[in-house]
Short mmCIF file of C-alpha atoms and ligand atoms in Angstrom, two decimals:
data_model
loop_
_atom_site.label_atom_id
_atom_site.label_comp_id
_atom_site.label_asym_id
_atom_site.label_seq_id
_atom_site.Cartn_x
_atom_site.Cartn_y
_atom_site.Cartn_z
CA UNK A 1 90.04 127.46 109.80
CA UNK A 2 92.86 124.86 110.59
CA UNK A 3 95.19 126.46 113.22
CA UNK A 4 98.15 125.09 111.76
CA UNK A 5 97.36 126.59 107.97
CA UNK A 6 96.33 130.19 109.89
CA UNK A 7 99.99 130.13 110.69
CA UNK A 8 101.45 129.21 107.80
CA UNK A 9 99.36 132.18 106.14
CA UNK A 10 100.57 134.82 108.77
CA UNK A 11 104.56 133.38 108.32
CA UNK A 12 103.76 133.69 104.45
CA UNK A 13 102.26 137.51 104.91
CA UNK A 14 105.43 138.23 107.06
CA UNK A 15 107.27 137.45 103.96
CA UNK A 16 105.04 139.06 101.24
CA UNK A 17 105.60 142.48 103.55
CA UNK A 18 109.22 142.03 103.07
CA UNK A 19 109.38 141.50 99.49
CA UNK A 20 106.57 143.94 98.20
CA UNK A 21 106.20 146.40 101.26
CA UNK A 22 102.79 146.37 102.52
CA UNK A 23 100.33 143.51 103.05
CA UNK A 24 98.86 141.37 100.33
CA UNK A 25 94.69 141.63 100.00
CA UNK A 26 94.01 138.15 99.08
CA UNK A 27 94.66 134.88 100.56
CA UNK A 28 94.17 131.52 98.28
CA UNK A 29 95.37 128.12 99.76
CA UNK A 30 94.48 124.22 98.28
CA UNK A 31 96.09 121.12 100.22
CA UNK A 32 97.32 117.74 99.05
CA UNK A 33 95.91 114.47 98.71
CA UNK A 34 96.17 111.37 99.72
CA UNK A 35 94.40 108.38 97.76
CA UNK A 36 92.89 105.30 99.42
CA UNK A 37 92.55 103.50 96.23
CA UNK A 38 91.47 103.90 92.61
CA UNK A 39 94.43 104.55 91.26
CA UNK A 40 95.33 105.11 87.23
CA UNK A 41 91.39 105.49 87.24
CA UNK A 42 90.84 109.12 86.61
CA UNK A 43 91.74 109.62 83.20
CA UNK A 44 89.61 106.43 82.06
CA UNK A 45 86.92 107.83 84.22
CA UNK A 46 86.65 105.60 86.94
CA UNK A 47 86.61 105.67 90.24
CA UNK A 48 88.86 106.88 93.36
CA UNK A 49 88.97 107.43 97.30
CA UNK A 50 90.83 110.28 97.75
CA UNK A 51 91.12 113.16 101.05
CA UNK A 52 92.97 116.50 101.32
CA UNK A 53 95.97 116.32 104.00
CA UNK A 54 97.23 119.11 106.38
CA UNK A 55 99.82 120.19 103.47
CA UNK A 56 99.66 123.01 101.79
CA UNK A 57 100.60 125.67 99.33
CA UNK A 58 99.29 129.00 100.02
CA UNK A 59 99.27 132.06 97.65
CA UNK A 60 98.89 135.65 98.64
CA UNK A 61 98.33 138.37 95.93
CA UNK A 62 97.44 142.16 95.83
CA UNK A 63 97.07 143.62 92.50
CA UNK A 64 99.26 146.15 90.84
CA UNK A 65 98.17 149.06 88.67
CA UNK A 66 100.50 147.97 85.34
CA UNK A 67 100.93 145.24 83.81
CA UNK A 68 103.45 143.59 86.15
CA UNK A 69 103.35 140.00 87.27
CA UNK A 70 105.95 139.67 90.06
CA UNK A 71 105.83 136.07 91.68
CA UNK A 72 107.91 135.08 94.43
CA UNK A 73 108.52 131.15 95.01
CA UNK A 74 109.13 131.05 98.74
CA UNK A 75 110.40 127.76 98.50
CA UNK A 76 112.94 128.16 95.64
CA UNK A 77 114.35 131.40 96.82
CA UNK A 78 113.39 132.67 93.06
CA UNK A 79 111.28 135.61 91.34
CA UNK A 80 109.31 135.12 88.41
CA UNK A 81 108.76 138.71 86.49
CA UNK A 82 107.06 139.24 83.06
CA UNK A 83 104.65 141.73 81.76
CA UNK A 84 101.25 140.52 80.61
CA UNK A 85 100.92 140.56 76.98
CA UNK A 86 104.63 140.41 76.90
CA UNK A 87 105.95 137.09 75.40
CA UNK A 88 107.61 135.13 78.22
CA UNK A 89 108.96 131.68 78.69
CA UNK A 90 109.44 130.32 81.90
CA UNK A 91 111.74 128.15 82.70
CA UNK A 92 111.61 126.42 86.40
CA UNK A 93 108.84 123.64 86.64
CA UNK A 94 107.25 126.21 89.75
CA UNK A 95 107.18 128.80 86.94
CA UNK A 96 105.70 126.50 84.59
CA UNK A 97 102.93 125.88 86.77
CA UNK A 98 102.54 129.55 87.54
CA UNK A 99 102.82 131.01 84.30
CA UNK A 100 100.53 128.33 83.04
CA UNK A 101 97.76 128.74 85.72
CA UNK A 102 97.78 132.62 85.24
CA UNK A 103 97.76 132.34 81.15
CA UNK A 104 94.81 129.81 80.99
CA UNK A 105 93.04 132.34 83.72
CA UNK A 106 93.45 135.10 81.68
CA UNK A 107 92.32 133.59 78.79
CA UNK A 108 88.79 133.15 80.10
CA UNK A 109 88.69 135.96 82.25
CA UNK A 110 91.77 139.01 80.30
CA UNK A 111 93.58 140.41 83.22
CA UNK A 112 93.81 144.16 82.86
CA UNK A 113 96.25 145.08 85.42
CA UNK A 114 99.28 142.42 86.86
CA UNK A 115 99.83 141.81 90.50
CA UNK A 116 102.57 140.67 92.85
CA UNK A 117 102.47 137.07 94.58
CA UNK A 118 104.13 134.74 97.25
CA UNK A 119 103.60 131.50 96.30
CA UNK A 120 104.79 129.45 99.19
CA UNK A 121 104.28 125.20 100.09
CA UNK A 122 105.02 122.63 102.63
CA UNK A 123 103.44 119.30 100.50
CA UNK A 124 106.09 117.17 99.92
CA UNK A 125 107.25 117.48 96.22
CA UNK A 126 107.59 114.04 94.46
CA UNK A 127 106.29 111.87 97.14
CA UNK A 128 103.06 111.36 95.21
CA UNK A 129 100.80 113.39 97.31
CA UNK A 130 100.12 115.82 94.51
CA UNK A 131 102.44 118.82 95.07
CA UNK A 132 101.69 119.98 91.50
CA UNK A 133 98.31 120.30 91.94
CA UNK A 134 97.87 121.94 95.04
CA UNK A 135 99.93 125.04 93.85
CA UNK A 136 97.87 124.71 90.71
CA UNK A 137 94.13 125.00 93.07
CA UNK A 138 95.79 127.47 95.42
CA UNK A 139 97.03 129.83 91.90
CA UNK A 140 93.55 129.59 90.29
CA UNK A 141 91.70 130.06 94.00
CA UNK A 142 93.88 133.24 94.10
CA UNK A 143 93.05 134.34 91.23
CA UNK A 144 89.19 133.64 91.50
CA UNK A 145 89.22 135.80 94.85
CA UNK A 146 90.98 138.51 93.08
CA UNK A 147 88.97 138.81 89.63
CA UNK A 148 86.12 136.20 88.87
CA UNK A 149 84.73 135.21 91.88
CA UNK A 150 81.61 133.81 89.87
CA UNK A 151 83.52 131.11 88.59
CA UNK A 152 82.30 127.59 90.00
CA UNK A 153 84.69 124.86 91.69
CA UNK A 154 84.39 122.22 88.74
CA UNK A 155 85.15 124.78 86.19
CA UNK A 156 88.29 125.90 88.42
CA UNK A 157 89.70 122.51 88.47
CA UNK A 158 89.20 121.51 84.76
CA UNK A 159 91.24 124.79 83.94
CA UNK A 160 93.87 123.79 86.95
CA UNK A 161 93.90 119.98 84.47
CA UNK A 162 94.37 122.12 81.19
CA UNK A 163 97.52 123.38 82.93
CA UNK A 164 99.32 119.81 83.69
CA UNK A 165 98.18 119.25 79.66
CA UNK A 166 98.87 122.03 78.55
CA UNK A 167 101.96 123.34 80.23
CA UNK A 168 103.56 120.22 81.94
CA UNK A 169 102.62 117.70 78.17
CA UNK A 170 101.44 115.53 81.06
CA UNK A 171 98.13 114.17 80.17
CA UNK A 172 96.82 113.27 83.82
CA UNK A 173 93.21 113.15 85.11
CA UNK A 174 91.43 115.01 87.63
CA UNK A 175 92.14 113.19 90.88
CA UNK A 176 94.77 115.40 92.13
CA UNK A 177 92.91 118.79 91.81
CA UNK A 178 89.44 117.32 92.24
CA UNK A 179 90.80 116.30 95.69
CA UNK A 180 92.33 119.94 96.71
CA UNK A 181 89.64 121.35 95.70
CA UNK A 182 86.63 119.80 96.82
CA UNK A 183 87.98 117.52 100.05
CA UNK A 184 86.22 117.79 103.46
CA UNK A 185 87.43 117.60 107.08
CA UNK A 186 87.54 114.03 108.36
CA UNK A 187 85.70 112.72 105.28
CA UNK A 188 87.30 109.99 102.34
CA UNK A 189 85.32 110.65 99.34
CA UNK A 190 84.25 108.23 97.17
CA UNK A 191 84.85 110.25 93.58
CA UNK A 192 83.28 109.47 90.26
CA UNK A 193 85.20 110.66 87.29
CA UNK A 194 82.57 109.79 84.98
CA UNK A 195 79.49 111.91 86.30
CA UNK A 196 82.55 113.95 88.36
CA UNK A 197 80.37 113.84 91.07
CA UNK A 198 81.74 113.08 94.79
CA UNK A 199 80.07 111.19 97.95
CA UNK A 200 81.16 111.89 101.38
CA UNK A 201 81.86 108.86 103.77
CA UNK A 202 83.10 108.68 107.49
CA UNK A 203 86.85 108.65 107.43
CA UNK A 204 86.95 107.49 111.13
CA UNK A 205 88.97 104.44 111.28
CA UNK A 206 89.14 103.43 114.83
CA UNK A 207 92.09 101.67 115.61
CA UNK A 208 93.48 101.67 112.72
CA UNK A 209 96.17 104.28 110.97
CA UNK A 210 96.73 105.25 107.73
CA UNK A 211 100.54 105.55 107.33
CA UNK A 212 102.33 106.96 104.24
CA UNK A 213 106.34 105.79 103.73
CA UNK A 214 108.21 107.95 101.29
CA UNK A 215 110.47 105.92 98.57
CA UNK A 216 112.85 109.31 98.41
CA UNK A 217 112.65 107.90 94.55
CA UNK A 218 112.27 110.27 91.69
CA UNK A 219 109.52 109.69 89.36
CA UNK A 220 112.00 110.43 86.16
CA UNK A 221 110.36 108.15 83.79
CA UNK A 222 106.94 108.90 85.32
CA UNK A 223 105.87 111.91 82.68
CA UNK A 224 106.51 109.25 79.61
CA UNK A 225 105.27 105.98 80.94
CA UNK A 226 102.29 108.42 82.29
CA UNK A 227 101.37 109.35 78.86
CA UNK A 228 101.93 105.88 77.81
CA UNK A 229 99.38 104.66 80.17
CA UNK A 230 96.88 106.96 79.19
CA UNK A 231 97.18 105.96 75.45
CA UNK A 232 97.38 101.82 75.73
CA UNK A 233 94.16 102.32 77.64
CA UNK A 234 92.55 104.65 74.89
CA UNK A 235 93.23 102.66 72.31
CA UNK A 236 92.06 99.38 74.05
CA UNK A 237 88.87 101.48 74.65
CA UNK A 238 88.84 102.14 70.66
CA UNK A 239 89.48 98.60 69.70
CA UNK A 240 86.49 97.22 72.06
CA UNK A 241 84.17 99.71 70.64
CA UNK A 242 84.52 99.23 67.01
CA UNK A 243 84.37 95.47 68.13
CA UNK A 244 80.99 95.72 70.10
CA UNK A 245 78.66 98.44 70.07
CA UNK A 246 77.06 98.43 73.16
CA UNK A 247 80.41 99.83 74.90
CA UNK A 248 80.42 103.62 74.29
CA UNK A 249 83.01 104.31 77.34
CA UNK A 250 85.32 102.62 79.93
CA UNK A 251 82.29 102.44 82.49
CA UNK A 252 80.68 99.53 79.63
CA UNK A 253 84.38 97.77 79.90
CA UNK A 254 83.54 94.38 81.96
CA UNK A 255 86.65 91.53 82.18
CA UNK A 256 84.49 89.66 79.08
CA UNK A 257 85.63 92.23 77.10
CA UNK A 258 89.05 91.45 77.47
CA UNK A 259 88.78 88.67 75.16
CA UNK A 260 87.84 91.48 72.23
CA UNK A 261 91.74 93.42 72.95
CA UNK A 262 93.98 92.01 70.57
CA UNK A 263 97.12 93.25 72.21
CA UNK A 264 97.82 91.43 75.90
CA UNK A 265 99.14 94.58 77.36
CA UNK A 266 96.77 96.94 76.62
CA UNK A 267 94.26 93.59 77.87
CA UNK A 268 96.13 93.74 81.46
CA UNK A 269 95.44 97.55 81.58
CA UNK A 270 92.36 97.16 81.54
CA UNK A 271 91.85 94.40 83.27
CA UNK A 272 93.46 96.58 86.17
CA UNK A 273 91.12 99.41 85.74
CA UNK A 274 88.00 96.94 85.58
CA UNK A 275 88.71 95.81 88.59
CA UNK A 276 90.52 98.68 90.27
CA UNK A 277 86.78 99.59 89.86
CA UNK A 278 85.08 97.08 91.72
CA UNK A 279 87.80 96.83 94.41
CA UNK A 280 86.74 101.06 95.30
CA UNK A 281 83.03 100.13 95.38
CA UNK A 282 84.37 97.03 97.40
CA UNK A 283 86.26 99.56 99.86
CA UNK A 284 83.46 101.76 100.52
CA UNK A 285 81.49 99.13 101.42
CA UNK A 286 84.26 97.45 103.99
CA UNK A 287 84.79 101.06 104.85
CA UNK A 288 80.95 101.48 105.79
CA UNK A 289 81.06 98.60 107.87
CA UNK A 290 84.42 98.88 109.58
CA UNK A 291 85.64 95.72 108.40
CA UNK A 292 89.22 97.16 108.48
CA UNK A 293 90.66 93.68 107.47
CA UNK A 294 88.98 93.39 104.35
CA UNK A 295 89.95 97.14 103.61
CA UNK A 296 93.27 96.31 103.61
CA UNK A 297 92.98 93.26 101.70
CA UNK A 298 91.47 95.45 98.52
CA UNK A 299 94.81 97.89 98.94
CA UNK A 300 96.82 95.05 98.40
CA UNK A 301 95.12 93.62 95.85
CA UNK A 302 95.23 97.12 94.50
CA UNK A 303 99.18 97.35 94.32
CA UNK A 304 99.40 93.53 93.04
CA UNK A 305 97.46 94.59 89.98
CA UNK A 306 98.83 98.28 90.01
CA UNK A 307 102.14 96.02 90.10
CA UNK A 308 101.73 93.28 87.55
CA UNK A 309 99.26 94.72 84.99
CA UNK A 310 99.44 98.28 85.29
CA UNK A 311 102.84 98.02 85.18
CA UNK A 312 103.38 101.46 87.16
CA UNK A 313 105.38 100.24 90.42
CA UNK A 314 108.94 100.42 90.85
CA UNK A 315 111.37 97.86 93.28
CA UNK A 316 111.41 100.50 96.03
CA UNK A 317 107.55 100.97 96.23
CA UNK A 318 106.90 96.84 95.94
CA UNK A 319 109.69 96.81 98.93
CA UNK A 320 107.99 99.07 101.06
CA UNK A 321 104.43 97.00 100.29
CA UNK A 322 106.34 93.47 100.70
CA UNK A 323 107.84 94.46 104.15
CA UNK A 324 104.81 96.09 105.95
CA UNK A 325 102.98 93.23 104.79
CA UNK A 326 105.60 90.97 106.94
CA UNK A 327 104.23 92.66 110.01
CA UNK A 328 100.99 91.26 111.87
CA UNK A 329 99.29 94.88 112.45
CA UNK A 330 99.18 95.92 109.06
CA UNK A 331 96.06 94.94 107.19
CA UNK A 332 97.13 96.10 103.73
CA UNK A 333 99.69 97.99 101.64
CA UNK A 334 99.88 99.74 98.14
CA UNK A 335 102.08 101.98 96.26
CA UNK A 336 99.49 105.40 96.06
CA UNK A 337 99.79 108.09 93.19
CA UNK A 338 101.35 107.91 89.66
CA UNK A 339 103.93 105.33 90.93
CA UNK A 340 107.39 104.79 89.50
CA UNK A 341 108.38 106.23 92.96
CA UNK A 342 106.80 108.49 95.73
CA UNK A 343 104.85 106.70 98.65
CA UNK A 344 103.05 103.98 99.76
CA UNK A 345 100.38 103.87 102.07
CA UNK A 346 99.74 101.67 104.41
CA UNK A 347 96.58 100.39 107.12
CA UNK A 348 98.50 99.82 110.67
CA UNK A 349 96.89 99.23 113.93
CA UNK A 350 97.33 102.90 115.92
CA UNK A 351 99.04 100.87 119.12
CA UNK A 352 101.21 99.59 116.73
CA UNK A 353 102.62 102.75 114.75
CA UNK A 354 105.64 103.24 116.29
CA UNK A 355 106.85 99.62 115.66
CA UNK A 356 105.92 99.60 112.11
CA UNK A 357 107.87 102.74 111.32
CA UNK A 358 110.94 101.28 113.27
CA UNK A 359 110.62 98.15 111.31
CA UNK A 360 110.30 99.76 107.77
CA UNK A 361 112.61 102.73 108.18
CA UNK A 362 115.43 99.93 109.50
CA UNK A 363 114.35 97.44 106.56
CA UNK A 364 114.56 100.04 103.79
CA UNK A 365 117.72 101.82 104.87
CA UNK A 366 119.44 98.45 105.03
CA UNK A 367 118.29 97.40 101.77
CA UNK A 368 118.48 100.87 99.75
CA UNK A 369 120.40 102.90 102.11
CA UNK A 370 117.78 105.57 102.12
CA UNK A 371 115.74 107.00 105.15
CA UNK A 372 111.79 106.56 103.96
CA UNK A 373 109.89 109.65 106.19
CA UNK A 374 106.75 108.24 107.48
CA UNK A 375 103.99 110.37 107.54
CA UNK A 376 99.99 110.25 109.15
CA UNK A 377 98.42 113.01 107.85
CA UNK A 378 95.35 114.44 109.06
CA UNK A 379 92.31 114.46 106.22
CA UNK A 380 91.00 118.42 105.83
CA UNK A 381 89.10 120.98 104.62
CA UNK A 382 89.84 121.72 100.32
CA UNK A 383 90.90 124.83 98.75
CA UNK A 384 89.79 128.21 99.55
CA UNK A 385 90.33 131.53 99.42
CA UNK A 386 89.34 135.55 100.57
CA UNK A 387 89.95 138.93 100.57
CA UNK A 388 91.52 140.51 103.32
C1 LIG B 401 98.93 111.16 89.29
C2 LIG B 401 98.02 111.97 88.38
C3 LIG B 401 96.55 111.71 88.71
C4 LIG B 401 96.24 110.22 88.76
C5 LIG B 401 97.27 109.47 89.59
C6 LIG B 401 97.11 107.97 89.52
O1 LIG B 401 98.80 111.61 90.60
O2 LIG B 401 98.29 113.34 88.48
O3 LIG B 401 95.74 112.38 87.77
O4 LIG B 401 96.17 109.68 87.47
O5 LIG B 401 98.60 109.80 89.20
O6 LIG B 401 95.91 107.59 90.08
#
C-alpha cells in the first residue's frame, strides 16, 4: 500500500482510540481524481480520462451492539449521532454525504446494529478534484468491508451516484466515483460511460508534468447551472430523436445533427460534447504515441469549447488557462471538473515547473489578489478497504 496513505490511516486510528476507546476493525479509504479531459461527458455518457491522486479520505468503523451511529468528521471538529430507524436530518454538507451514503446502504443491505466512525480527508474541498466523492467511495467501501462484502465495485459506485442525486439534488454523472473507485497506480484511464467500461493506458509522460492551479473560487452557482447543464443536453437529445430515428442516445449525436436542435444553446452543448468526444479518443491516441504537443493542443481546445459552448468556465479559470498558455513550456491548458471555479490543469515541461508556478502564482495574485496552490499529484491505486 502507498506509504504516505499507511500513515494517514495510523494518525486517523490514533484518533478513533481517543474518541471511542479502543481500535476500530475496519479500514475503508477512496482517493480523488484528477481528469485529463472529457469533461461535462459523464452524464450524456461519453467519454473521459480520468486517474486517482495521492488524496484521500479514509474511514475507520467498528460496529456497535445498538442501534447507534456515532460519526466523527475529523476535519470539521463535529459528531454526527442518530439512531437507525430513528428519523434524523442532518444538517452539515459532510453529514449529508454521510447520512446519505449509510441510508442508501441500508436500504439494500438493513443494518441491524449501528457503529461508530472517523471519517477523516486531506483532498482539497472545492478545487474540483472530487472531494465529495471520495468520502462518498471511502463511506460505502467501509461499509462493504463491514456488512456486504459480496457487493461488486460498479454496483458500489452507482449507489455512491444515488447519493449526490439523491441527497446533494445534484444530478452529476459517474466520473468522480468511477475514478476513486476503480483508478490504478501510474495508469490514465480512458473511461466509457456508455458501456461503463474502463481501459488502462501508460500514464508515463516523460518530460512533461501535469500541474493543477487552484482558482481559491467557490463553485456557488455550480449545483444550479450543473443541473441546468444536464437538462439543455437532455432535451436536445429528445428533440433529435423525435426528429430522426436512427439516434436512440448521445453516442448516435454527430455535429450534422446539430442542424435538427431548434434552440442554439442547447445546439452549442452539444456540439461541445460531440466533440469533447472525439478530442478524448484524439488524446489517447497522442497519449499512445507521446506526441505531448498535440496532447496539449486537445486540452486547450477542450477549455475553448468547455469555455464558449459549454458555457461552464468562470474569469478566474480562463485566466489561469490564458496565462500558462503565455509561457513556451506549456503545451496546453484547461479548466478540469464541474467548472465555475476549482482548478485548472495544465501540461508543463518537468525542467520547467518551478518557473511556471512562479509565473502563474505572481500573475494571478496581481490580477485577483489570491494565492492559486499548485499542485502535481501522483496518479494511484482506487478505493479499498479491510478488516483489521
Ligand atoms: C463534476 C461532476 C462529475 C462530472 C464533472 C464534469 O465533477 O461531479 O460527475 O460531470 O463535474 O466533467
Amino acid at each position: 500500500m502507498n506509504t504516505e496513505l499507511e500513515k494517514y490511516i495510523q494518525s486517523t486510528s490514533s484518533y478513533f482510540e481517543e474518541k471511542f476507546g479502543g481500535a476500530p476493525t475496519m479500514v475503508a479509504y477512496a482517493p480523488g481524481r484528477i481528469n485529463i479531459i472529457g469533461e461535462h461527458t459523464d452524464y450524456n455518457l461519453g467519454l473521459s480520462m480520468p486517474a486517482a491522486i495521492n488524496r484521500w479520505v479514509i474511514v475507520l468503523l467498528r460496529p456497535r451492539t445498538d442501534q447507534k451511529v456515532s460519526v466523527f468528521g475529523q476535519n470539521y471538529h463535529a459528531k454526527m449521532e442518530y439512531t437507525l430507524g430513528q428519523p434524523f436530518t442532518p444538517a452539515e454538507s459532510w453529514e449529508k454525504y454521510t447520512y446519505g451514503c449509510i441510508t442508501i446502504f441500508g436500504n439494500q443491505y438493513p443494518l441491524k446494529q449501528g457503529f461508530e466512525a472517523v471519517v477523516w480527508g486531506n483532498v482539497p474541498i472545492g478545487s474540483g478534484v472530487s472531494s465529495s466523492a471520495a468520502m462518498e467511495v471511502a463511506i460505502m467501501n467501509a461499509l462493504r468491508v463491514a456488512y456486504a462484502p459480496e457487493m461488486d465495485d460498479l454496483t458500489l459506485v452507482k449507489m455512491c451516484q444515488r447519493v449526490e442525486h439523491e441527497y446533494l439534488k445534484v444530478n452529476s454523472g459517474l466520473l468522480d466515483q468511477y475514478a476513486s473507485q476503480f483508478s490504478r497506480e501510474g495508469k490514465l484511464m480512458i473511461l466509457d460511460f456508455n458501456q461503463l467500461r474502463s481501459e488502462y493506458v501508460d500514464a508515463d509522460m516523460k518530460d512533461w508534468a501535469w500541474l493543477l492551479a487552484d482558482t481559491k473560487v467557490k463553485r456557488e452557482l455550480a449545483g444550479s447551472k450543473y443541473s441546468e447543464r444536464v437538462q439543455e443536453t437532455a432535451n436536445a437529445l429528445a428533440e433529435v430523436k423525435s426528429k430522426d430515428a436512427s439516434v436512440q442516445g448521445f453516442r448516435d449525436l454527430t455535429t450534422e445533427h446539430l442542424a435538427l436542435i431548434s434552440d442554439p444553446v442547447q445546439q452549442q452543448r452539444i456540439r461541445h460534447l460531440v466533440l469533447e468526444n472525439e478530442r478524448v479518443l484524439k488524446a489517447a491516441e497522442a497519449l499512445s504515441q507521446k506526441n505531448f504537443e498535440e496532447l496539449g493542443a486537445l486540452l486547450t481546445a477542450s477549455h475553448q469549447s468547455l469555455r464558449d459552448d459549454y458555457e461552464v468556465s468562470c474569469p478566474e479559470l480562463d485566466f489561469l488557462v490564458d496565462t500558462a498558455l503565455q509561457l513556451p513550456y506549456c503545451a496546453g491548458s484547461r479548466m478540469m471538473g464541474g467548472g465555475f471555479g476549482g482548478c485548472t490543469i495544465s501540461l508543463v515541461r518537468k525542467d520547467a515547473v518551478h518557473k511556471f508556478n512562479n509565473f502563474l502564482t505572481d500573475e494571478y495574485a496581481r490580477e485577483y489578489d489570491i494565492v492559486t496552490e499548485i499542485n502535481n499529484y501522483q496518479l494511484v491505486d482506487g478505493a479499498g478497504g479491510y478488516k483489521i
